[in-house]
Coordinates of C-alpha atoms and ligand atoms in Angstrom, one line a residue:
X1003 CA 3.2 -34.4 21.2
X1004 CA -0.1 -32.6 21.0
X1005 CA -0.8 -30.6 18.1
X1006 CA -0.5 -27.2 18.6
X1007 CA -3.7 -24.8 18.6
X1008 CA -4.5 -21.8 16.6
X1009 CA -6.9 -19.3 17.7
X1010 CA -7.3 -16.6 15.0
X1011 CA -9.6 -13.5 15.5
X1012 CA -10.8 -11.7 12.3
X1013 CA -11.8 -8.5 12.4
X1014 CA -13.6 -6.7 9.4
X1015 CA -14.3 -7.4 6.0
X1016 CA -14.6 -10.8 3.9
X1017 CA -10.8 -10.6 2.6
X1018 CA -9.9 -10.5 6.0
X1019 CA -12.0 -14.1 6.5
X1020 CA -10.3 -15.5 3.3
X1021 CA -6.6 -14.2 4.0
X1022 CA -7.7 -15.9 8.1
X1023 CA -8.1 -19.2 5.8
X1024 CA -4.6 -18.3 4.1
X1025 CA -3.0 -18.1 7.6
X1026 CA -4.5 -21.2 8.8
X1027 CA -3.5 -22.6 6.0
X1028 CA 0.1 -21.7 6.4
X1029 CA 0.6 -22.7 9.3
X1030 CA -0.9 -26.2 9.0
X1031 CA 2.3 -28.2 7.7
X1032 CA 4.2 -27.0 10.9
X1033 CA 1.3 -28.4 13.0
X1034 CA -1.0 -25.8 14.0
X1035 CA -4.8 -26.7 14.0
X1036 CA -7.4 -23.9 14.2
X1037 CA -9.5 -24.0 17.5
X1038 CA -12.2 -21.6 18.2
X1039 CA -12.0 -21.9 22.1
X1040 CA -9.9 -18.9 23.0
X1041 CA -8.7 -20.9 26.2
X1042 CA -7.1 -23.3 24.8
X1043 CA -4.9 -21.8 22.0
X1044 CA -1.4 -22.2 22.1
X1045 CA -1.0 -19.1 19.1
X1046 CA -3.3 -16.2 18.9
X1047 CA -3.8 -14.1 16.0
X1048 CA -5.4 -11.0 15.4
X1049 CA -6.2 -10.5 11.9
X1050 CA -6.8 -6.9 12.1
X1051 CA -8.8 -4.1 9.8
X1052 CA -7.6 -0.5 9.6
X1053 CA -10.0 1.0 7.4
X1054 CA -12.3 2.6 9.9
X1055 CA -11.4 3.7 14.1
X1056 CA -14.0 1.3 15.0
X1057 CA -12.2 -1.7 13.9
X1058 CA -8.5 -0.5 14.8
X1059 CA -9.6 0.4 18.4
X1060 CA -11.7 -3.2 18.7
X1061 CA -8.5 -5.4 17.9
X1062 CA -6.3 -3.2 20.4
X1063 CA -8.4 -3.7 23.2
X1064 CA -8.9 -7.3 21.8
X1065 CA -5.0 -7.4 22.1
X1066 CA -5.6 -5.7 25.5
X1067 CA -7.1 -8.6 27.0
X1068 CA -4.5 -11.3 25.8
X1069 CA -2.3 -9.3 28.4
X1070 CA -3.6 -11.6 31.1
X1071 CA -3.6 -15.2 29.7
X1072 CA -0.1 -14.2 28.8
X1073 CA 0.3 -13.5 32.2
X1074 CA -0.9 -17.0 33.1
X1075 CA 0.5 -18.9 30.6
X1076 CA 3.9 -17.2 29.4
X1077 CA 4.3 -19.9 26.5
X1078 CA 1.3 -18.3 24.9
X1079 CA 2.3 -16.4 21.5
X1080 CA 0.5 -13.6 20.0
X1081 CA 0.4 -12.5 16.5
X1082 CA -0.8 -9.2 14.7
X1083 CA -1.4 -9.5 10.8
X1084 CA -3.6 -7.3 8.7
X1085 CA -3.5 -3.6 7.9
X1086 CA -3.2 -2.3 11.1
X1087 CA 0.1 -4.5 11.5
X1088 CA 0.7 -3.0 8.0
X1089 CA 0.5 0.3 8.7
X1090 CA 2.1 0.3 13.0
X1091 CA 4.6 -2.4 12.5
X1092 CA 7.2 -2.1 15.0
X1093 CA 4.9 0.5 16.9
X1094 CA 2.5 -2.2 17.8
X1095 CA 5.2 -3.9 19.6
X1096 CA 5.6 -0.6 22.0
X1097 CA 2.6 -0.5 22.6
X1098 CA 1.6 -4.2 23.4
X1099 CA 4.5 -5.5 25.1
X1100 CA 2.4 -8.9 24.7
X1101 CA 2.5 -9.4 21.1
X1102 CA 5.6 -11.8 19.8
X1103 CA 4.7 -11.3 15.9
X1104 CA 3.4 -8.5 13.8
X1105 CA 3.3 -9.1 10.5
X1106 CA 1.8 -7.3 7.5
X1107 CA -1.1 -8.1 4.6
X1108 CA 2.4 -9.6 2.1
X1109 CA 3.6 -11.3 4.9
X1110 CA 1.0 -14.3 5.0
X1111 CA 3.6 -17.4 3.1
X1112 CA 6.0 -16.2 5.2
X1113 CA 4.9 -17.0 8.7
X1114 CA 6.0 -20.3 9.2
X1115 CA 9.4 -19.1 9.2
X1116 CA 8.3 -16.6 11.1
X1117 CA 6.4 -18.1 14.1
X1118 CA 9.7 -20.8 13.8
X1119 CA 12.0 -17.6 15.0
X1120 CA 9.9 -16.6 17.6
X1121 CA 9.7 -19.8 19.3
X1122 CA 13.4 -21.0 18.8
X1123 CA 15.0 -18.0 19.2
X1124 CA 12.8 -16.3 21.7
X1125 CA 12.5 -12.9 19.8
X1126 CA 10.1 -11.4 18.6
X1127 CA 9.8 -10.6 14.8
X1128 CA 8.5 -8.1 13.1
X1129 CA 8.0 -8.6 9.0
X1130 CA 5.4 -5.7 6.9
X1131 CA 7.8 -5.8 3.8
X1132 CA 5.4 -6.0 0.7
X1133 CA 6.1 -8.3 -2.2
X1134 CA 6.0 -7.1 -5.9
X1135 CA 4.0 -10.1 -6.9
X1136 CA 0.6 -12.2 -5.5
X1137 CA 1.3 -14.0 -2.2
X1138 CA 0.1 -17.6 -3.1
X1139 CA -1.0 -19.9 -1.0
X1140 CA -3.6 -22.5 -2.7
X1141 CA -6.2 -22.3 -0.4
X1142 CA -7.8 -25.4 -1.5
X1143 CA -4.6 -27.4 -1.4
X1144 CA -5.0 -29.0 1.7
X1145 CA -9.1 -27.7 2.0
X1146 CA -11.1 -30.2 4.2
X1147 CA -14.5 -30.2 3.9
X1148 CA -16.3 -28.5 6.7
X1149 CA -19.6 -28.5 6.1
X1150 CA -19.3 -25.0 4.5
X1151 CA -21.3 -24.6 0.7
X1152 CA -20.7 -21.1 0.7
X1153 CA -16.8 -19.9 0.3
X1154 CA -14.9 -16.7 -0.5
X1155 CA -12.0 -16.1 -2.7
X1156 CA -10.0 -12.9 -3.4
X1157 CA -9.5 -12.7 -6.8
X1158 CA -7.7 -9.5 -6.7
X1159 CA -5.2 -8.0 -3.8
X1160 CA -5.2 -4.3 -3.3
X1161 CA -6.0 -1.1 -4.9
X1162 CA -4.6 1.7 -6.7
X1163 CA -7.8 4.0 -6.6
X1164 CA -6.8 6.5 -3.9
X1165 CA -10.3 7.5 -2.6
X1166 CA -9.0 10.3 -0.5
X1167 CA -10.4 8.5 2.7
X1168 CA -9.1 5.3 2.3
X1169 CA -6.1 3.4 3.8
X1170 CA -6.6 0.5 1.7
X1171 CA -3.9 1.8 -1.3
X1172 CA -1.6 2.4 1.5
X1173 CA -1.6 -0.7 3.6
X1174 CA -2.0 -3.5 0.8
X1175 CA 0.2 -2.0 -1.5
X1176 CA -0.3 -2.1 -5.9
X1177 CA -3.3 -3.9 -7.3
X1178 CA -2.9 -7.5 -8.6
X1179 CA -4.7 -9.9 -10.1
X1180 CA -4.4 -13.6 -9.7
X1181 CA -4.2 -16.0 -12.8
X1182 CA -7.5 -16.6 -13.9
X1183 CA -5.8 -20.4 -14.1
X1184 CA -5.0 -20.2 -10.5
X1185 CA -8.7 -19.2 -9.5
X1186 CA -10.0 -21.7 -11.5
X1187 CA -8.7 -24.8 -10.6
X1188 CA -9.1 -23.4 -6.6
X1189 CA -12.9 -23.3 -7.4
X1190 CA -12.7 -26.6 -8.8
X1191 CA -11.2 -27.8 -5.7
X1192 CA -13.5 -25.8 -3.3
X1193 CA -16.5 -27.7 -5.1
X1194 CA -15.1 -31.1 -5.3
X1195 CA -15.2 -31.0 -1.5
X1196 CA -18.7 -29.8 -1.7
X1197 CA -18.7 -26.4 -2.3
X1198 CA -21.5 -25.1 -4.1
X1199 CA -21.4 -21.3 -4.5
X1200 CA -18.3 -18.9 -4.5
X1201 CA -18.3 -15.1 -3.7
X1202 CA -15.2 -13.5 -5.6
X1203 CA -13.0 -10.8 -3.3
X1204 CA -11.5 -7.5 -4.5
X1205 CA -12.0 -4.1 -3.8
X1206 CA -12.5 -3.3 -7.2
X1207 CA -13.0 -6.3 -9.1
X1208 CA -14.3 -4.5 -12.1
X1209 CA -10.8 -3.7 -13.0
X1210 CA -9.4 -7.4 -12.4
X1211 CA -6.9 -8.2 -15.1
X1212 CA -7.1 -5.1 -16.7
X1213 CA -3.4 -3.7 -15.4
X1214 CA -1.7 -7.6 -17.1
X1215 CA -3.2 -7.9 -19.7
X1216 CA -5.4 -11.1 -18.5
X1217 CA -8.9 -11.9 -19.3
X1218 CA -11.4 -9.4 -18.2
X1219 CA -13.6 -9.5 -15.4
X1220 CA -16.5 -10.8 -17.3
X1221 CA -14.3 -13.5 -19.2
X1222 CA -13.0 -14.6 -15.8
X1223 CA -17.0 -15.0 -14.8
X1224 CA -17.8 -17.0 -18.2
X1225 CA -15.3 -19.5 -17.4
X1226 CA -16.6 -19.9 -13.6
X1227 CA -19.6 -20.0 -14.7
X1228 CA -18.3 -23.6 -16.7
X1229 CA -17.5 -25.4 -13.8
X1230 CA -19.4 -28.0 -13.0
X1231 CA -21.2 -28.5 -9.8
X1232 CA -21.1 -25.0 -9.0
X1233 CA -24.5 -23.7 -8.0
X1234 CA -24.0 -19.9 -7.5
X1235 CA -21.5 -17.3 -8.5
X1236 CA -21.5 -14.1 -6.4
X1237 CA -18.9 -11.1 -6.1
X1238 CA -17.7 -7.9 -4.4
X1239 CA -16.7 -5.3 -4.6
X1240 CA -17.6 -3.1 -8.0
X1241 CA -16.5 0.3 -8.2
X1242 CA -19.4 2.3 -10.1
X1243 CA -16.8 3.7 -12.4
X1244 CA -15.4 0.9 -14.0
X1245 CA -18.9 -1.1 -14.0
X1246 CA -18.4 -2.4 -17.7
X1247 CA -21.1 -3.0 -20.5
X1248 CA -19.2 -6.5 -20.3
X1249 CA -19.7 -7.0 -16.7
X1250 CA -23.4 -5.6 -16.9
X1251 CA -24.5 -7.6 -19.6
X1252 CA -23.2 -10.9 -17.9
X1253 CA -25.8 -10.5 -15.1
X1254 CA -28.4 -11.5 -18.3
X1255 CA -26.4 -14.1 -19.7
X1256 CA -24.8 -15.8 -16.9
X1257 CA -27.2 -18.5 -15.2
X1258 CA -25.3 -19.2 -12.3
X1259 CA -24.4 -15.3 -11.5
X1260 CA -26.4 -14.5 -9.1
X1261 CA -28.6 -11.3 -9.6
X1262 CA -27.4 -8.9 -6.8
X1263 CA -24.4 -6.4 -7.1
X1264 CA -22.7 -4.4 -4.3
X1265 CA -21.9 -1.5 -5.6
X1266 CA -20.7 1.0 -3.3
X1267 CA -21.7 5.0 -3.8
X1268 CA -20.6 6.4 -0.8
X1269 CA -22.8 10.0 -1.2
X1270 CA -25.4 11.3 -4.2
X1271 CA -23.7 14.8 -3.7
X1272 CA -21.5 16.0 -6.7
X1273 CA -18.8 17.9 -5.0
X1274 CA -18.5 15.2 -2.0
X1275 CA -18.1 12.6 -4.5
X1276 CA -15.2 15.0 -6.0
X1277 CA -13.8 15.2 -3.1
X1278 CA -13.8 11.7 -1.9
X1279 CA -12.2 11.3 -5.3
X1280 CA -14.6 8.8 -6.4
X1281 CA -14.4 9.8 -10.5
X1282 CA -18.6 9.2 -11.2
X1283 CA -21.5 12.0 -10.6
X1284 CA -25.0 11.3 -9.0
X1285 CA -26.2 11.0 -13.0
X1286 CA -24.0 8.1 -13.9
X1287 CA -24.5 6.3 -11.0
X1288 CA -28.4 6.5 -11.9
X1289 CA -27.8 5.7 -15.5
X1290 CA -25.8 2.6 -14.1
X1291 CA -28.4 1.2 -12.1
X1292 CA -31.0 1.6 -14.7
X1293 CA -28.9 -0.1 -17.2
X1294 CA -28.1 -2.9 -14.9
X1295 CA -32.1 -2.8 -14.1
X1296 CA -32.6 -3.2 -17.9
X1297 CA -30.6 -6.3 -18.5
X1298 CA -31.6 -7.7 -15.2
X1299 CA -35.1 -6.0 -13.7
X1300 CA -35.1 -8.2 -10.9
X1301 CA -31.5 -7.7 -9.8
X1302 CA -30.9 -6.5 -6.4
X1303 CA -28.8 -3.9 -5.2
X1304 CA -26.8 -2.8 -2.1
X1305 CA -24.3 0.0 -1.2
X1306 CA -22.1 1.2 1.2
X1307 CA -22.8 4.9 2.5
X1308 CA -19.9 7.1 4.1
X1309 CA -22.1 9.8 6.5
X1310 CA -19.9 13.3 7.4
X1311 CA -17.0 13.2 5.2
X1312 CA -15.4 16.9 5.5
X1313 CA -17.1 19.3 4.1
X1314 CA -20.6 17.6 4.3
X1315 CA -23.0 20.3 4.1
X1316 CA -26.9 19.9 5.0
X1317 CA -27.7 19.9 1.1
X1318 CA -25.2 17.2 0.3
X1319 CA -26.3 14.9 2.7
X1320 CA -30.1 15.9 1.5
X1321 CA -28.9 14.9 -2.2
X1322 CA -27.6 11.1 -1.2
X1323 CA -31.2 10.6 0.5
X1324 CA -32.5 11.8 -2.7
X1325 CA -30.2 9.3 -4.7
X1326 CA -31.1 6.3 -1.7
X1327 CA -35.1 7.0 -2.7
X1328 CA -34.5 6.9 -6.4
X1329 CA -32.6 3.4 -6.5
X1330 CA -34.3 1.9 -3.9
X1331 CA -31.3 -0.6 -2.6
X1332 CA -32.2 -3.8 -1.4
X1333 CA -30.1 -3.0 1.8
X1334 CA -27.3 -0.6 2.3
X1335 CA -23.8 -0.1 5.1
X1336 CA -23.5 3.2 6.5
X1337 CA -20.8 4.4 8.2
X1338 CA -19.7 7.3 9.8
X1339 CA -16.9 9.1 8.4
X1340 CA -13.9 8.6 10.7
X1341 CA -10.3 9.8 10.0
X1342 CA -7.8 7.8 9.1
X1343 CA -4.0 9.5 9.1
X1344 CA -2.3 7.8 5.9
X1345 CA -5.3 9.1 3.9
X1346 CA -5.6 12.8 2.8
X1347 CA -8.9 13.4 4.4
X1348 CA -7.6 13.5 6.9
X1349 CA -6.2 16.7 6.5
X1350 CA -9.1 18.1 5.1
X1351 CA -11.1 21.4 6.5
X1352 CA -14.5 21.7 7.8
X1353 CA -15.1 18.5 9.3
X1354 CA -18.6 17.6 10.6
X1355 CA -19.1 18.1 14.3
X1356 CA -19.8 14.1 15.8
X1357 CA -23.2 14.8 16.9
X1358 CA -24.5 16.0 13.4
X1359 CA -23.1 12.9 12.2
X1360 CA -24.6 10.7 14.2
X1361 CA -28.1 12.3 13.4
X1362 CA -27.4 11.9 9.7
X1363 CA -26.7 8.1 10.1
X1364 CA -29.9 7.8 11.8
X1365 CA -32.0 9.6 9.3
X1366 CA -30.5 7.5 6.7
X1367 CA -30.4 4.2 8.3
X1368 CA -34.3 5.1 9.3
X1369 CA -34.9 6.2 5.3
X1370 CA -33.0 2.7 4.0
X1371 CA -35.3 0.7 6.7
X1372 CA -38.7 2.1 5.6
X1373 CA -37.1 0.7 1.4
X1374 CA -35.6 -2.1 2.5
X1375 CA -39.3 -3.4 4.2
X1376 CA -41.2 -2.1 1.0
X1377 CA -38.7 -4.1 -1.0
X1378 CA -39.1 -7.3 1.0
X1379 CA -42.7 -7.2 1.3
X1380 CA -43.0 -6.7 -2.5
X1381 CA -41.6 -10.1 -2.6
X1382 CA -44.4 -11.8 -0.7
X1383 CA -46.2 -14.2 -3.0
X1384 CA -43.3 -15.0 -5.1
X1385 CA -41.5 -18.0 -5.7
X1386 CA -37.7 -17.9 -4.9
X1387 CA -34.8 -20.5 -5.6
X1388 CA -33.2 -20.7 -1.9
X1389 CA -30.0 -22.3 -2.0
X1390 CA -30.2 -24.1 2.1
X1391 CA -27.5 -23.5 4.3
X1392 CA -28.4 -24.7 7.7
X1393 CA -31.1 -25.6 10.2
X1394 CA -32.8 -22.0 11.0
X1395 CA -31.4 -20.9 14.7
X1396 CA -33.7 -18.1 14.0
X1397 CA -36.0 -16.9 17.7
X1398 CA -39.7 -15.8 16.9
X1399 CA -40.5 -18.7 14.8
X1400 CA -42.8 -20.2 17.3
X1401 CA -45.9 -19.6 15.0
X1402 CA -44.0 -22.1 12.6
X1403 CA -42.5 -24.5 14.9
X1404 CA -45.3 -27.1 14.5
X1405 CA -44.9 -27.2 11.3
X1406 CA -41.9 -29.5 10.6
X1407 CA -38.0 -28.9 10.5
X1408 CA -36.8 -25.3 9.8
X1409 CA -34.7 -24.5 7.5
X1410 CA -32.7 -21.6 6.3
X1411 CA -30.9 -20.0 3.1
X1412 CA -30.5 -17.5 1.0
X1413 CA -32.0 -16.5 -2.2
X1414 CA -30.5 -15.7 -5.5
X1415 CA -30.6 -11.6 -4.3
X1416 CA -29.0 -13.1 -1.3
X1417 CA -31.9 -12.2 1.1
X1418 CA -32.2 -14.9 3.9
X1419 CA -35.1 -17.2 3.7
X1420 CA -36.4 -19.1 7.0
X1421 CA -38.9 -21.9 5.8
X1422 CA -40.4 -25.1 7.1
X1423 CA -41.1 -28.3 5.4
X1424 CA -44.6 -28.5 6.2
X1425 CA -46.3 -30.8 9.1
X1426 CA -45.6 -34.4 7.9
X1427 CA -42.1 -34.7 7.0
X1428 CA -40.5 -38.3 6.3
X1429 CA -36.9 -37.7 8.2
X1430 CA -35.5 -39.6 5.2
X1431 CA -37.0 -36.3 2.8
X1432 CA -34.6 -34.2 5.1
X1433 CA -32.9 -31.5 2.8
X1434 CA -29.2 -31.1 2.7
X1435 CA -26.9 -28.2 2.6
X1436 CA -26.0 -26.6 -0.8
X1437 CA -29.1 -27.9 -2.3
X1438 CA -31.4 -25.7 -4.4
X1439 CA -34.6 -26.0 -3.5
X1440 CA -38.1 -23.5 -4.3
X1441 CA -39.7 -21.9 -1.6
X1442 CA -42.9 -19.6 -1.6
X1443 CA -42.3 -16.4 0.7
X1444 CA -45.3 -15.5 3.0
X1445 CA -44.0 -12.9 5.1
X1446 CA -41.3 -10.2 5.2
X1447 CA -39.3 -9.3 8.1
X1448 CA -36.8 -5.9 7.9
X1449 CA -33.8 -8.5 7.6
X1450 CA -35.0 -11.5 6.4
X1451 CA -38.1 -13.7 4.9
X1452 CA -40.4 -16.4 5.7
X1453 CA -41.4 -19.1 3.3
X1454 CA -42.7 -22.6 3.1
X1455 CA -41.3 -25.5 1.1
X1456 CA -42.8 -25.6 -3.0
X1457 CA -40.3 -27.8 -4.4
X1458 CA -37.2 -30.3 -3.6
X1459 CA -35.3 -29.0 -6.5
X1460 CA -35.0 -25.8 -8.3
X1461 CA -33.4 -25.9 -11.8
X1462 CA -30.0 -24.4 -11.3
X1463 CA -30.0 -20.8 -12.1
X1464 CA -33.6 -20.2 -11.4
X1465 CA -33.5 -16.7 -11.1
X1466 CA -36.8 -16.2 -9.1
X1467 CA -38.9 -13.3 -9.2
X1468 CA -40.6 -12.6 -12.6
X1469 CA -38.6 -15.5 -14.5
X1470 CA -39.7 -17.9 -11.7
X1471 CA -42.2 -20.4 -13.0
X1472 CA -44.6 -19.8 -11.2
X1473 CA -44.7 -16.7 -10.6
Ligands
SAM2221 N1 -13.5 -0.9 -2.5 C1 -14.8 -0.5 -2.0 C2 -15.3 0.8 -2.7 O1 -14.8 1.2 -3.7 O2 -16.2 1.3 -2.2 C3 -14.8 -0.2 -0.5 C4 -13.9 -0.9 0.4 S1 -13.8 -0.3 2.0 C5 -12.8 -1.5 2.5 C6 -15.4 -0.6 2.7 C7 -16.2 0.6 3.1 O3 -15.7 1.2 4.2 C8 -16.2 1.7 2.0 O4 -17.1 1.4 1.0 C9 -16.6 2.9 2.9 O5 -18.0 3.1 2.9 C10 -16.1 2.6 4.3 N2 -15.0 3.4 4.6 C11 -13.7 3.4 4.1 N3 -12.9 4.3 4.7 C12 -13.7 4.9 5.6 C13 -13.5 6.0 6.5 N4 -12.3 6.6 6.6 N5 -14.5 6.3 7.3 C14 -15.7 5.7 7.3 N6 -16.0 4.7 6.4 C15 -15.0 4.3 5.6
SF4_2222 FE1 -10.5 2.2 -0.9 FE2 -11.5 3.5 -3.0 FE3 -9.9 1.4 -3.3 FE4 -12.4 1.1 -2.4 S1 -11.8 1.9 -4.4 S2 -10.5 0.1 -1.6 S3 -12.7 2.9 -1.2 S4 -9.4 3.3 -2.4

């Protein structure tokens, strides 16, 4: 008998690609292999994302679609994880008469026995109870070697922050931390199989540890930092409130940590921040950054912007350009605001008429564009430890094609590098993936650079910019 195929859809953020690992993974022993022809799947899961209308509405009319091949091939199952099966359940099932499975973000060990109903007993199952403890499943228990350097591990499940427009407290349930053992010996087994730089996952993982009494964050990131092998250590999210001296500090003392933080401020107005229930001002996110900027001056920094929450006035949204000018992020998500019924904005007065915030989204994303080129241009000249990922697929290059192999990767602020090899390249000097190698940028694009070849080897942890040698 064939093996049966798994086609799984992920929609949203980088938990959602780790816990789309977890499912494959679970579902491996009962043999289900992960395809990624749509056509040929014999299982089809949406791993959805509830935490803005955007996402929800793209996996229903995703779902939408399966309608036919169902049609066509009535043997054809159809699952719905995530937080929007969190937060429907049996709804979803009313709605999509196609789906055979819905099951929530606890649910994930548990499918195996759950795909087993569907298919003996013909029903269709519904499971979005939520466990009390961390849903295990050793990723790297079974973890083949794909070719990927670059992986992503939550650390951390949930939240218990309550920003008033989030679902996330509501749909993943409690916060948790994994065993610092447990995320250690994964990582060891990620880079055994040729691994060579790790992001850690939370939505706060400035706070991992902290509610049972394990290590702190910046503990956890000494001992990573130990393993052998291991190139690169990145993470996200931070929550500008509990941004430790700990957790700064690391960023000067930590070779592999790479020097870029994600640390998401969602407006620079005082009474929207109050609001949104975020617990800092305008002034201490400032005095974080310049902190961070002291231990670390070449550290970059990104953010995640929320445009027309309730109550948005003209002068608030006038105070987070002002904040956006002063820091200068390396690059930046905006979003507009978008309500979300579990969470209390919701309910909230004086909402921001849809065309207002559209305009404001444009004016920022147009203010970040104009910092984010002077930022990228200011690194022209410099020498920059790319860790290569691939052969560059990258159009407009044509200036640069006769002049050897292109390459691509990313650098140690996690700006992606294109760069060629120069015009006479021995095949055997080809470079491989996960190696760290120095390239020299010459230009700057509004998303990425371009850089020629220095060096076949960087000394792990180069930092780049000033540190660099030769800059
Ligand atoms: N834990 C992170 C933090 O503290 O900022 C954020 C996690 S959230 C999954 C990712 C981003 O989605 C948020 O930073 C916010 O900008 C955006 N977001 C969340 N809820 C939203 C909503 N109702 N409308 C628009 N954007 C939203
Ligand atoms: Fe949502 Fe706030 Fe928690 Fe981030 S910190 S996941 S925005 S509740």
């Amino acid at each position: 008998m064939r093996n049966q195929r798994l086609y799984i859809n992920t929609i949203g953020c980088q938990m959602n690609v780790y816990d789309s690992d977890r499912i494959a993974r679970a579902l491996e022993p009962g043999g289900y292999q992960q395809t990624h022809v749509l056509d040929e799947a014999d299982l089809v899961i949406v791993n959805t994302c509830a935490i803005r209308a955007k996402a929800e509405q793209k996996a229903f009319s995703f779902i939408g679609r399966l309608a036919r091949m169902k049609r066509q091939n009535p043997d054809l199952l159809i699952g719905v994880g995530g937080c929007v099966a969190q937060q429907e359940g049996e709804a979803i099932l009313s709605r999509m008469p196609q789906v055979d499975l819905v099951f929530g973000t606890h649910a994930i060990p548990r499918l195996p026995q759950i795909v087993n109903q569907v298919k003996t007993r013909r029903i269709k199952v519904v499971d979005v109870e939520q466990s009390d403890g961390i849903d295990e499943i050793d990723l790297a228990a079974g973890f083949h070697d794909d070719g990927q350097v670059s992986r992503c591990l939550t650390i951390r499940q949930c939240c218990d922050n309550y920003c008033t427009y989030c679902v996330v407290p509501y749909v993943r349930g409690a916060e948790m931390s994994r065993h610092p053992d447990r995320i250690l010996s994964e990582i060891e087994t990620l880079v055994r199989g040729g691994v060579r730089e790790v992001t850690l996952l939370g939505q706060n993982v400035n706070s991992y540890g902290r509610k049972e009494g394990l290590p702190s964050f910046a503990e956890l990131l000494e001992r990573v930092n130990g393993i052998e092998g291991l190139h690169r250590i990145r993470f996200t999210t931070s929550h500008p409130k509990d941004l430790s001296d700990d957790l700064m500090e690391a960023f000067g003392q930590l070779r592999k940590l790479c020097p870029h933080i994600h640390l998401p401020v969602q407006s620079g107005s005082d009474q929207i921040l109050k609001r949104m229930n975020r617990r800092y001002t305008h002034q201490l996110y400032l005095d974080r950054i310049e902190r961070l900027r002291s231990i670390r001056s070449d550290i970059a920094v990104t953010s995640d912007f929320i445009v027309g929450f309730p109550g948005e006035s003209r002068e608030d949204f006038e105070a987070t350009l002002a904040l956006m000018e002063t820091v200068a992020f390396d690059s930046v998500f905006a979003f507009m605001y978008s309500d979300r019924k579990i969470a209390p904005a919701s309910h909230f007065k004086n909402k921001v008429n849809e065309d207002e915030i559209k305009k404001r989204l444009q004016e920022l994303l147009s203010t970040q564009e104009t910092i984010t080129m002077r930022k990228n241009r200011a690194l022209v000249g410099t020498f920059q430890e790319v860790m290569v990922e691939g052969n560059s697929t990258r159009p407009g290059l044509a200036e640069a094609i006769d002049d050897g192999p292109q390459w691509s990767g990313r650098t140690p602020g996690n700006k992606i590098v294109n760069f060629n090899m120069g015009r006479k390249v021995d095949p055997e000097d080809a470079l491989s993936v996960g190696q760290l190698v120095e390239v020299r940028i010459e230009k700057a694009y509004a998303h990425s650079l371009r850089g020629g070849l220095v060096r076949k080897e960087a000394p792990t942890g180069c930092p780049g910019g000033k540190d660099c040698h030769a800059a």
